[in-house]
Structure formats: structure tokens, C-alpha cells
Amino acid sequence: MTYPILGTGAVASIGADPDEIFDSLCAGRSGLAPLRAFDRSRFNAQQLFEIDDRQTDGVDEPGRAGRLLVEAVRQAVLDAGLSEDLAEIPVLVGTGLRELRSLELWWRDGIPFDADGLHFEDVLKRRFGAVDTHTFAGACSASLYALALVWDMLELGEAETVVVAGCDVVTESMFGQADRVQFDPPSSVRPFDKDRQGTILGEGAAAIVLSRSVPPDRPVRGWLRSVAVNCDAHHQTAPDAAGVESAILLAQEQAGVTPAEIDLVMLHGTGTPLNDRTEAAVTARVFDGHGPALTGIKSLTGHTSGSAGLLSLIMALRCLDQGVVPPVAGLVDPLPEGAGLRLVAGESLLAPLGLAQVNSFGFGGVNAVAIVGGAA
Amino acid sequence: MTLAVTGIAVALPGAADARALLQPVRPGADPVDPAALIGKKGLRFKDRATQLGLALAQAALTDAGIWRDGEPTVPGDRLGTVVSSNLGNADTVCRAVETIAKESTGALSPMDTPNASSNIIASQTAIRYGLRGPNLTVCNGRTSGLDALRWAALMLRTGRADHMLVTGVEPDNEVTRRLVDGPVADGGAALVLSRHATTRAKALLGPVIRTARHVDTAEELTRRAPGGDLWLSADDQPVPGSARRIALTGWGELSGALGVVQCAGAVGWFAQGRSGPVYALAGSAGAVLFAPERAV
């Protein structure tokens, strides 16, 4: 079945709501900045795509992931015309790093914290009175994975309306582990460029409201056609072309669409040598001459971990709605595997668009691919 | 669609199978040794929770008949897993931030990189046992174990997989003990939930629910499946006064493992010939399990 998306909400380093984020993508505005609260003397890499929301500049604080989540959910609920009382509405949250930043501050600096603070039950209950809340830690595809469960709930009639969200702030442990193995940190994120040098983490939250039907007189932001999920079962950090390809084919099959019907692919595009090579090769094989427009958002938002999939999906809906595809910023010379692909570079593409595919892949080979249609 | 528990595994100090959960905890039992259960190969550099999860997975998959002689007996793309763990990689994260504060990222071990990701148990389990279907990690507090069961059931019902391995596991270490302010159960349980109730059925899955309050959850469970024999609940308040209750608190805080260990307890109960429904309560989540005889 196909389910209406009734509302969207998002925050990222380049904007405080979906409109601002989309405008920044079109204008090429980047959220990359020097480390805002980590001790710069401890890291080789000196830049992240952080959200500038700390109360005191340079001083970190706990609970930021939950705060971003609440803001994205608030926006989505408002956009959907719902009240902020979510007592009867399930809220599913996909996250790569939960409140692990708060855990770090507890262990290192002694701020008050306990095990119940690791997930988002308490913040969602406090702010929205939500009862049926769920936190999934699924690396970088977490929020699209959560969306798959929402599709299942709607399909089986287990809920009438559901909120699904993703959120992440950067942890020192994840940034530090990446820093440890990245001797020459990239100065920017350049997905699908032959000279790309790796990814840089970012912060963000995204939320959408889905329902089994459209309430009378409500506008629709788009339609969810399918979400496929699988696992490479191949390698802890490296992607596997077979797993990625089968997730894409499964999503298209479940949506009942052929590659030729897809107008836009919002790529996972992290800017790492391995992801982009694999994703480009699989995309070329799957679409085999049918040329959907291809773009991605991470050169300007950074890799926002578990929230990335849903943020990409919301941006895909904007593209469909406005007939505008912002370019992959920083893409100058496409990688060899991308030869013949319609990667949008340089300036925005203007075209009528009907259907989009959204890719999201995570550590451990956890793949999620969604197909969405425009509101029209 | 009736879903059946077709495989079960338990790994807690002094409790190596489902029936042992119903016995008093043996004081001073040795910690579970994953290497003794599945061999040392592939366990190096894995954190404690992942090692325990891998051992549980092998035992449950073998018990369900879908892992034999080192490979799956059914197509890997129809096998998925849901792992429940709240505290699994907390020690890796805390050690890393401590090392960075004392020295710099240069002092970190690159081998810890995958362990910084909270889905490490589920992804390692998939890699080792070839589970190419849905791969989900639930970190949802005390309801996590029963939540994991709910999501596994949902994905089976929509046809995303034929069998889902559900693992609940937590590690005991200095970080996790401080986090929960007490001892942590060093281990957990795993089960295989299957679309088709076969002769292997050890229990059948009834309703899995969640309400605002545990007393409401308890009431709803008895309404939907009256006449139960046993409550598996750490808390006595929501349980009817006359009912038999097993707390499963003797191993320390089970956290994300709780709901799965409760299901294993129900399987142990049915294995003793009991046939009435068993209720599991974890926080405000609840589940009912039925004896396998109802299948026929």
C-alpha cells in the first residue's frame, strides 16, 4: 500500500526547518565549521557539521540529541495539523548514537545521568505525553529502518497515525575513532568526486507524520510507496554491492515500480572512497541506461548518522514538490564508476519529478531504501 | 498468523537453559565463557556483549534447526535479527572518551571503531551466521526485550522474513554497574520466532502490548488471554495477589535482556508440562506466551 506523509520537520547545521535546509542546499551553503565544543588539541580533524545550539559557546551540555528530536517532532506534528498531545500516537526514533554524548559527559565530567537517559522515552513523554515510544540504534540507516517498521504498522492496521524520526549529535568516541584511522582528515565532503577523501560527521534531526488515510482538507507532503530493509552480512564497516543492490531492487519491487519510472535518487553519498564507489556501481547497474537525476546532501549537512536517511527523504519530497534538484556540492570530476550517471553538479536541475528513491546504508551493512512519490 | 518460538538459548551465570531460569539462582556461579561455547575464533576484539550475543545466537539458531554444521539451512535473505541491548557498548564509549581526555585520539585502538556503533551485536551476528534479512537493534530501556519481540513479530507478519532471531543481552562491567547503580546480569537469552508453527514449536506468541502504566498492561493481558498460570515480572504490584510470580532478578539488572529472558522462562515452564498462558511484564510492556500444544 501507499501511505500519505502529512507533515515533515527537520533541523540541521544549515537550517532550522525543512525550508531553510532546502534553501541552503540550493544556495550551496555549508554547515562545516571548526569544532564548537570538543578540545581541539585532542583531534587531528578540526571541523564538523555541528548545530550551533549550545547555551554557552565552547561548553558542551547533555541532552542535545533529545532536544533536536523534540524540535523535529514538534515541527512535523504542527505541519500535519495534529495537536502536540501524542498519547495515542506511536513515535519511532532511529538514531546512530542515541544519547551517548550525554553518557560521555557523565563518565568524564560527572554530570548527572543514568541508563534511562540513553534513549528518548523520557523526553518524548515529557514534551508530548507520548507513551508508545521506541528508540532504535541502527547506525547510519536507523531512521529509514524505523520508517520500514512504520510502514508495517500501517499495513497491518496496528496504528492509524505514526510519527517516525531520526536524530543524532556527534559523540567524541565516534568522531575520535574515525580520527584515529583517518591520518589526513578531509577538508570537505565531496560525494562522488574522484578526489573525495572521506566523510565528516554532522548533526541533525528529522521527523515525518504518516497515516493510513488523508484527513479531510489536509494537504499531503508526499506518499510513501515502500521501504526495503536488509543486511549485507558481509563486513562491519565496508559496504557490499550485492546487499546494497538487493535492497534497492526489493524497494522497487515492493513499490511496484520499474527503474525507468524513478525520476530522482537521493544518494547515501557519504564521500568515502568505498561507499561512493559501491553506490555508483550499483546505481549504474540497476538503472542501466535509464537516467534518474542523482543528488545527495552530505557535502553541506555532513553525515548526520542515524537521522541522515529521513533528512534525505524530506529533502527528496522538497525536490519533487518544487521540481528543483540541488546539486551535489563539491562534485567537480565524477568518479569513474559514475561515468554515464546523471549526477547533478554545479547548479540546480529544474525538471518535473514524480517519484524518488532514497538510499540509506549503515555500518554493519544495514541497508534501507525508500520509494516516495510527490504530493501531486 | 500464529508465530512460534522454535529455538531458545539462555546464557547467564549458572543458567544454561530455559528450565534453569525457574530455579533459584546459584550463588557464586562462574561467568558465561563464550569461547567455551562457540570457540575462540572470531571473538578477538569483540566487546563482551557481542561475544555473549554470538554464543546465544548460535545456540538458538541450532535449536531451531536453521543452523547446522556451520551454515544456515534456509536462505539467508529470509533470516533476520532483532537485538535488544541498552548497555552493550557503553564501556567502549566511556573508555574512548577517557582516553581522548587523558591523551588524544592517537591513543585509541582502531579495533574499537566498530564497537563505537550501538548496532555492533546485531551486525556481527548477521555476519557470522549469514542473516541477510532485516537487522534491527532496540535500545528502548526496560521494555526493550519485549519491544524486540514485537518488532520481530511485525516483520514476520508483513513477510519481511520467515525467521527472526531475537537476542537480549547485557554485559557486566564497571561502566554498566555504575550506570544502573547495581550489579548487571552478565548474559541474556535468545529465541527464534518463526512464521510457521512446526513440531519444533516450544511456545506460541500471544499479544505483545504496551500501555501507559504497567497495571493497565497487566489488566489488558489477562483480558486478552484469561486463565494464566504464571507471571514473569520483577514488580509484584501489577500482578494479581494470588498469582504465581517469578521475578528473574537474581542475576542483577537484566535491562534490555529482560523481556527475552522472560520468554525463555515461559518456554522452560511449558517444557515442564504446564499448559496455561504465561504473562511477561517489563515496565509498561507486556506479552502473553501460550503452550505449544495449542498449535495442533
Short mmCIF file of C-alpha atoms in Angstrom, two decimals, chain A residues 99-100 164 192 369:
data_model
loop_
_atom_site.label_atom_id
_atom_site.label_comp_id
_atom_site.label_asym_id
_atom_site.label_seq_id
_atom_site.Cartn_x
_atom_site.Cartn_y
_atom_site.Cartn_z
CA GLU A 99 22.33 9.99 23.96
CA LEU A 100 25.83 8.54 24.04
CA VAL A 164 8.84 8.50 12.76
CA PHE A 192 31.06 11.03 -5.95
CA VAL A 369 15.85 2.09 0.67
#
